[in-house]
Amino acid sequence: MSNCLHVGTKKGLFTLRRDSAADAWTIVGRDFLGEPVSMLFHDARDGSLYCSLNLGHFGVKLHRQDQGAETWTEIAAPQFPEQTPAEKQQEEEKEGRPNSWSLSQIWALESGGADQPGVLWAGTIPGGLFRSPDRGESWQLLRSLWDRPERLQWFGGGYDDPGIHSVCVDPRDSAHVTVGVSCGGVWTTRDGGETWDLCADGMRAEYMPPELAGAGNVQDPHLLVNCAADPDTFWVQHHNGIFRTTDDCQSWQELDRVQPSGFGFAVAVHPQNPDTAWFAPAVKDECRIPVAGKMVVTRTDDGGQSFIIMSDGLPATDAYDLVYRHALDVDATGRNLVMGSTTGSLWVSSDAGESWQTVSEHLPPVHVIRFAD
């Protein structure tokens, strides 16, 4: 069981540890107090921890804490190249609002494969994918994806600009990387980013005109995850439903009749069982609160054929918590989960979500949570 977790919030990063004898979690570390944490990542390859801050006027900052260190080191943040006159004109002539070329947020951090020590991936708003070969000391924008003509049709969901929030590296092949874009669908490369394919066949965007609802490039996957033991199985919590693929994103199946709601932002998949996944349902679109004010987590154990609604230990009335896309995590055992909300609540479960224990009710709004061994 993981006995350490990191919680990134609107006002800082909090580290908690579990006292196994008392089965209780305690805050043992407080970093970047008052500063908005947009993403964090624990690299199991070398034990280092990365934390991204979205400081508004002062820009995006990225910090790394090496294993065993007590201090943080500021490292380079991804930067977009300066637009050429032709590129600027191309953006201005696109339909709708021009997409920005200036970094506003790091929305995803992921390591390269075990055979790529030091390699990191970063997804950003606007929708850029960056690669670092040296633990974040430098970054390169993958122009192969950025320069795709389809990117000009990407658009923002909850933000003004589109963004890459999910990066999934195939544990069998480090050159095989799949990313989720809001709003821009699912894209995959099998050659380390030299070429890309749009892989959203079967998804449906009900917010588009009927003739465009099935277009891959307008899909809004809120989060994309795949199973470590079966990397060809992916789950997506989409803006208007839950989708699953078992053939490496070649075709997607929508799961219907999901109760109490198919809407949400977060999804976590069991690391050993591709048929088991967890979700935090909510009411869409304007409300974005739990259905009927009751906080629940849903789990499927049969690939989405049925869902279990679990609420033991969660608030049953007048709950107005929203769980952001990166605020639900499962550890390597597949039994321990942690979930945080926009109201600053933090819950843990040690029985695959059947019951929940309240750790805090007064943290700042939670943006991202990660277990760390």
XYZ file of C-alpha atoms in Angstrom:
373
model
C 0.000 0.000 0.000
C 1.173 3.531 -0.764
C 1.682 5.473 2.450
C 2.491 8.836 0.872
C 0.461 11.121 -1.322
C 0.872 14.596 -2.787
C -2.042 17.007 -3.131
C -1.770 20.006 -5.453
C -4.261 22.764 -4.684
C -5.187 26.318 -5.547
C -2.996 27.475 -2.661
C -0.040 25.142 -2.477
C 1.261 21.590 -2.425
C 0.570 19.344 0.568
C 2.289 16.049 1.331
C 0.500 13.509 3.515
C 1.730 10.304 5.104
C -0.214 7.404 6.548
C 0.330 6.079 10.024
C -0.352 2.399 9.374
C -0.903 1.611 13.072
C -3.599 4.261 13.445
C -4.737 4.063 9.800
C -4.713 7.866 9.697
C -3.277 10.387 7.235
C -1.400 13.488 8.404
C -0.080 16.504 6.546
C 3.715 16.387 6.882
C 4.754 18.854 4.178
C 3.555 22.242 2.941
C 5.212 23.788 -0.096
C 4.458 26.784 -2.314
C 1.796 28.042 0.091
C -0.584 30.496 -1.538
C 0.496 29.535 -5.052
C -1.721 27.616 -7.533
C -0.433 24.134 -8.353
C -1.670 23.043 -11.790
C 0.174 19.717 -12.058
C 2.512 17.453 -10.110
C 4.253 14.227 -10.948
C 6.247 11.668 -8.954
C 8.810 9.918 -11.137
C 9.108 6.370 -9.828
C 12.282 5.837 -11.866
C 14.439 8.093 -9.674
C 12.096 9.260 -6.896
C 12.021 12.902 -7.992
C 8.911 15.060 -7.629
C 7.850 17.738 -10.121
C 5.468 20.594 -9.375
C 4.070 23.130 -11.829
C 2.764 26.504 -10.675
C 0.411 28.755 -12.606
C 1.309 32.209 -11.286
C -0.781 34.329 -13.636
C 1.068 37.615 -14.139
C 4.400 35.965 -13.265
C 3.842 33.077 -15.655
C 4.232 29.322 -15.385
C 6.997 27.963 -13.169
C 8.250 24.385 -12.863
C 10.158 22.959 -9.888
C 11.833 19.624 -9.146
C 12.638 18.051 -5.787
C 15.165 15.232 -5.991
C 14.703 12.123 -3.880
C 15.876 12.724 -0.319
C 16.199 16.495 -0.816
C 14.386 19.012 1.361
C 14.574 21.892 -1.106
C 13.174 22.515 -4.567
C 15.065 23.487 -7.705
C 13.413 25.684 -10.303
C 13.877 24.192 -13.757
C 12.919 25.290 -17.220
C 9.258 25.583 -18.156
C 8.197 24.710 -21.711
C 8.170 27.673 -24.064
C 6.524 28.118 -27.433
C 8.567 29.430 -30.359
C 7.913 32.895 -31.680
C 5.286 32.945 -34.394
C 6.318 33.707 -37.918
C 4.151 36.220 -39.815
C 2.684 33.357 -41.853
C 1.795 31.367 -38.731
C 0.183 34.402 -37.131
C -1.908 35.030 -40.234
C -2.936 31.376 -40.333
C -4.219 31.552 -36.749
C -6.092 34.792 -37.394
C -7.783 33.372 -40.488
C -9.046 30.238 -38.754
C -12.727 29.960 -37.911
C -13.465 31.109 -34.375
C -11.020 32.478 -31.847
C -7.290 32.304 -32.721
C -5.372 29.902 -30.479
C -2.651 31.354 -28.310
C 1.061 30.639 -28.781
C 1.920 31.584 -25.203
C 2.149 29.043 -22.360
C -0.621 29.516 -19.805
C -0.562 26.169 -17.964
C 1.198 22.829 -17.698
C -1.732 20.402 -17.702
C 0.053 17.033 -17.871
C 3.399 15.613 -16.762
C 4.536 12.066 -17.479
C 7.803 10.150 -17.640
C 9.235 8.439 -20.669
C 9.699 4.692 -20.593
C 12.007 2.713 -18.349
C 14.513 2.672 -21.198
C 14.498 6.493 -21.382
C 16.052 7.792 -18.142
C 15.533 11.520 -17.804
C 12.848 11.768 -20.496
C 9.695 13.657 -19.520
C 6.550 14.633 -21.399
C 4.469 17.759 -20.735
C 1.050 18.664 -22.110
C 0.108 22.328 -22.018
C -2.520 24.980 -22.572
C -2.535 25.924 -25.414
C -2.431 22.418 -26.891
C 1.276 21.766 -27.120
C 3.162 18.563 -26.364
C 6.716 19.014 -25.115
C 9.531 16.518 -24.522
C 12.481 16.903 -22.167
C 15.547 14.655 -22.477
C 17.158 15.876 -19.250
C 14.689 15.806 -16.323
C 13.110 19.123 -17.247
C 16.259 21.160 -17.719
C 15.206 21.827 -21.316
C 12.096 21.231 -23.428
C 11.292 20.866 -27.101
C 7.880 21.422 -28.654
C 6.828 18.529 -30.888
C 6.182 20.491 -34.041
C 5.012 17.276 -35.708
C 1.773 17.543 -33.691
C 1.651 21.319 -33.295
C 1.946 21.847 -37.055
C -0.827 19.412 -37.970
C -3.486 21.344 -39.920
C -6.151 19.791 -37.674
C -4.808 21.742 -34.686
C -6.270 24.916 -36.141
C -9.725 23.415 -35.519
C -9.027 22.589 -31.873
C -10.898 24.752 -29.375
C -11.103 25.280 -25.642
C -13.553 23.528 -23.354
C -13.392 24.993 -19.874
C -10.474 27.221 -20.895
C -10.227 29.727 -23.739
C -7.558 27.650 -25.487
C -7.424 23.897 -26.172
C -5.078 21.876 -24.005
C -3.343 18.507 -23.716
C -4.199 17.070 -20.305
C -3.416 13.353 -20.757
C -0.188 11.661 -21.838
C -0.063 7.836 -21.860
C 3.266 6.136 -22.610
C 3.051 2.478 -23.608
C 5.140 0.475 -21.077
C 5.948 -2.019 -23.839
C 7.214 0.582 -26.291
C 8.396 4.046 -25.248
C 7.949 5.342 -28.797
C 4.204 4.710 -28.556
C 2.571 7.729 -26.887
C -1.129 8.653 -26.801
C -2.492 12.055 -25.760
C -5.918 13.497 -24.986
C -6.888 16.996 -26.131
C -9.760 19.177 -24.931
C -11.145 19.845 -27.407
C -9.280 17.997 -30.136
C -9.753 14.275 -29.657
C -7.207 11.510 -29.062
C -3.883 11.391 -30.926
C -1.245 8.681 -30.967
C 2.305 8.246 -32.241
C 4.190 4.991 -32.681
C 7.518 6.505 -33.676
C 8.348 8.779 -30.759
C 6.458 11.747 -32.150
C 7.637 11.804 -35.743
C 4.117 11.147 -37.040
C 0.648 11.246 -35.470
C -2.761 9.651 -36.066
C -6.142 10.905 -34.888
C -7.775 7.988 -33.053
C -11.264 9.006 -31.915
C -13.421 6.803 -34.150
C -16.624 5.969 -32.289
C -16.653 8.997 -29.996
C -19.600 11.353 -30.100
C -19.780 15.083 -29.379
C -23.394 16.010 -28.637
C -22.458 19.702 -28.374
C -21.731 19.780 -32.135
C -24.218 19.886 -35.026
C -25.406 16.328 -35.836
C -23.335 16.117 -39.023
C -20.144 16.872 -37.017
C -20.888 14.918 -33.841
C -18.687 11.988 -34.894
C -15.740 14.062 -36.118
C -12.626 12.967 -34.227
C -11.009 16.373 -34.119
C -13.832 18.030 -32.131
C -14.101 15.456 -29.341
C -13.661 16.549 -25.722
C -12.049 13.718 -23.734
C -11.906 15.116 -20.211
C -9.303 12.511 -19.236
C -7.617 9.573 -20.970
C -6.062 6.658 -19.050
C -4.888 3.172 -19.966
C -4.232 0.006 -18.006
C -0.586 -0.696 -17.165
C -1.094 -4.458 -17.492
C -3.087 -4.157 -20.737
C -1.981 -0.931 -22.451
C -4.305 -1.480 -25.422
C -7.289 -0.827 -23.143
C -8.057 2.864 -22.630
C -10.841 4.611 -20.757
C -12.059 8.148 -21.441
C -14.308 10.286 -19.307
C -15.740 12.402 -22.111
C -17.768 15.595 -21.880
C -20.931 13.693 -22.739
C -20.280 10.144 -21.619
C -17.820 7.362 -20.897
C -15.928 5.665 -23.711
C -13.679 2.588 -23.814
C -11.392 0.931 -26.340
C -9.700 -2.459 -26.193
C -7.886 -2.198 -29.519
C -5.380 0.587 -28.835
C -7.734 3.449 -29.730
C -8.624 2.102 -33.170
C -12.322 2.095 -32.227
C -14.215 3.452 -29.212
C -17.426 2.195 -27.643
C -19.746 4.486 -25.713
C -21.145 3.069 -22.484
C -24.819 3.905 -22.188
C -27.283 3.960 -19.302
C -24.586 4.951 -16.812
C -26.116 5.984 -13.499
C -26.349 8.399 -11.793
C -24.586 10.290 -14.594
C -22.167 9.694 -17.438
C -20.744 13.203 -17.045
C -17.630 13.969 -15.040
C -13.960 14.784 -15.345
C -11.997 12.087 -13.535
C -11.339 8.443 -14.350
C -8.893 5.951 -12.843
C -8.210 2.449 -14.144
C -7.063 -0.581 -12.159
C -3.346 -1.144 -12.889
C -3.776 -4.928 -13.301
C -7.393 -5.319 -14.424
C -8.409 -3.390 -17.555
C -12.105 -4.079 -16.897
C -12.134 -2.130 -13.606
C -12.352 1.656 -13.589
C -13.619 4.408 -11.268
C -15.470 7.648 -11.998
C -16.749 10.704 -10.087
C -20.111 11.563 -11.718
C -21.689 15.012 -11.714
C -24.488 17.070 -13.271
C -23.606 18.838 -16.505
C -23.185 21.403 -17.936
C -23.725 24.576 -15.982
C -24.324 22.984 -12.570
C -21.315 20.680 -12.238
C -22.247 19.358 -8.815
C -23.044 15.825 -7.604
C -26.382 14.447 -8.747
C -29.084 15.371 -6.191
C -26.352 16.800 -3.949
C -25.097 13.324 -3.018
C -21.395 12.567 -3.418
C -20.725 9.151 -4.966
C -18.040 7.236 -6.839
C -18.947 4.672 -9.482
C -16.960 1.567 -10.378
C -17.255 -0.980 -13.123
C -15.667 -4.425 -12.850
C -16.888 -5.806 -16.173
C -15.633 -3.336 -18.741
C -18.600 -0.994 -18.426
C -21.470 -3.477 -18.715
C -22.583 -2.509 -15.211
C -21.661 0.056 -12.571
C -21.631 0.001 -8.770
C -22.595 3.246 -7.019
C -20.523 3.690 -3.849
C -21.170 6.361 -1.222
C -20.223 4.933 2.195
C -18.333 7.681 4.037
C -19.086 10.384 1.463
C -21.493 13.308 2.119
C -25.063 12.252 1.393
C -26.817 15.642 1.250
C -26.008 19.200 0.245
C -22.700 18.180 -1.334
C -21.432 20.576 -3.977
C -18.052 19.004 -4.629
C -16.643 18.699 -8.131
C -13.711 16.352 -8.734
C -11.322 17.724 -11.345
C -9.817 15.410 -13.962
C -6.517 14.906 -12.092
C -8.000 14.727 -8.591
C -8.699 10.966 -8.460
C -5.872 8.433 -8.217
C -5.411 4.723 -7.570
C -2.196 3.160 -6.291
C -0.276 0.183 -7.679
C -2.315 -2.322 -5.638
C -5.583 -1.287 -7.263
C -7.302 -1.140 -3.881
C -6.276 2.233 -2.486
C -7.825 5.375 -3.908
C -7.641 9.063 -3.079
C -10.008 11.794 -4.242
C -10.109 15.556 -3.704
C -12.704 18.171 -4.578
C -13.222 21.825 -5.390
C -14.502 22.426 -1.855
C -11.191 21.296 -0.348
C -12.415 17.893 0.770
C -10.025 14.948 0.640
C -11.096 11.300 0.933
C -9.207 7.988 0.861
C -10.419 4.426 0.353
C -8.578 1.194 1.107
C -11.209 -1.185 -0.315
C -11.422 -0.192 -3.981
C -13.916 2.585 -3.284
C -16.473 0.575 -1.317
C -16.018 2.914 1.669
C -14.297 6.260 2.170
C -12.544 8.015 5.024
C -12.508 11.823 5.265
C -8.956 13.134 5.600
C -9.751 16.856 5.386
C -12.690 19.142 4.720
C -10.812 22.429 4.574
C -7.938 22.212 2.133
C -7.881 24.730 -0.719
C -9.629 23.534 -3.902
C -7.842 20.399 -5.089
C -6.409 20.393 -8.622
C -4.292 17.214 -8.717
C -3.502 14.215 -6.486
C -0.787 11.587 -6.848
C 0.172 8.585 -4.745
C 3.905 8.164 -4.210
C 5.582 5.038 -2.880
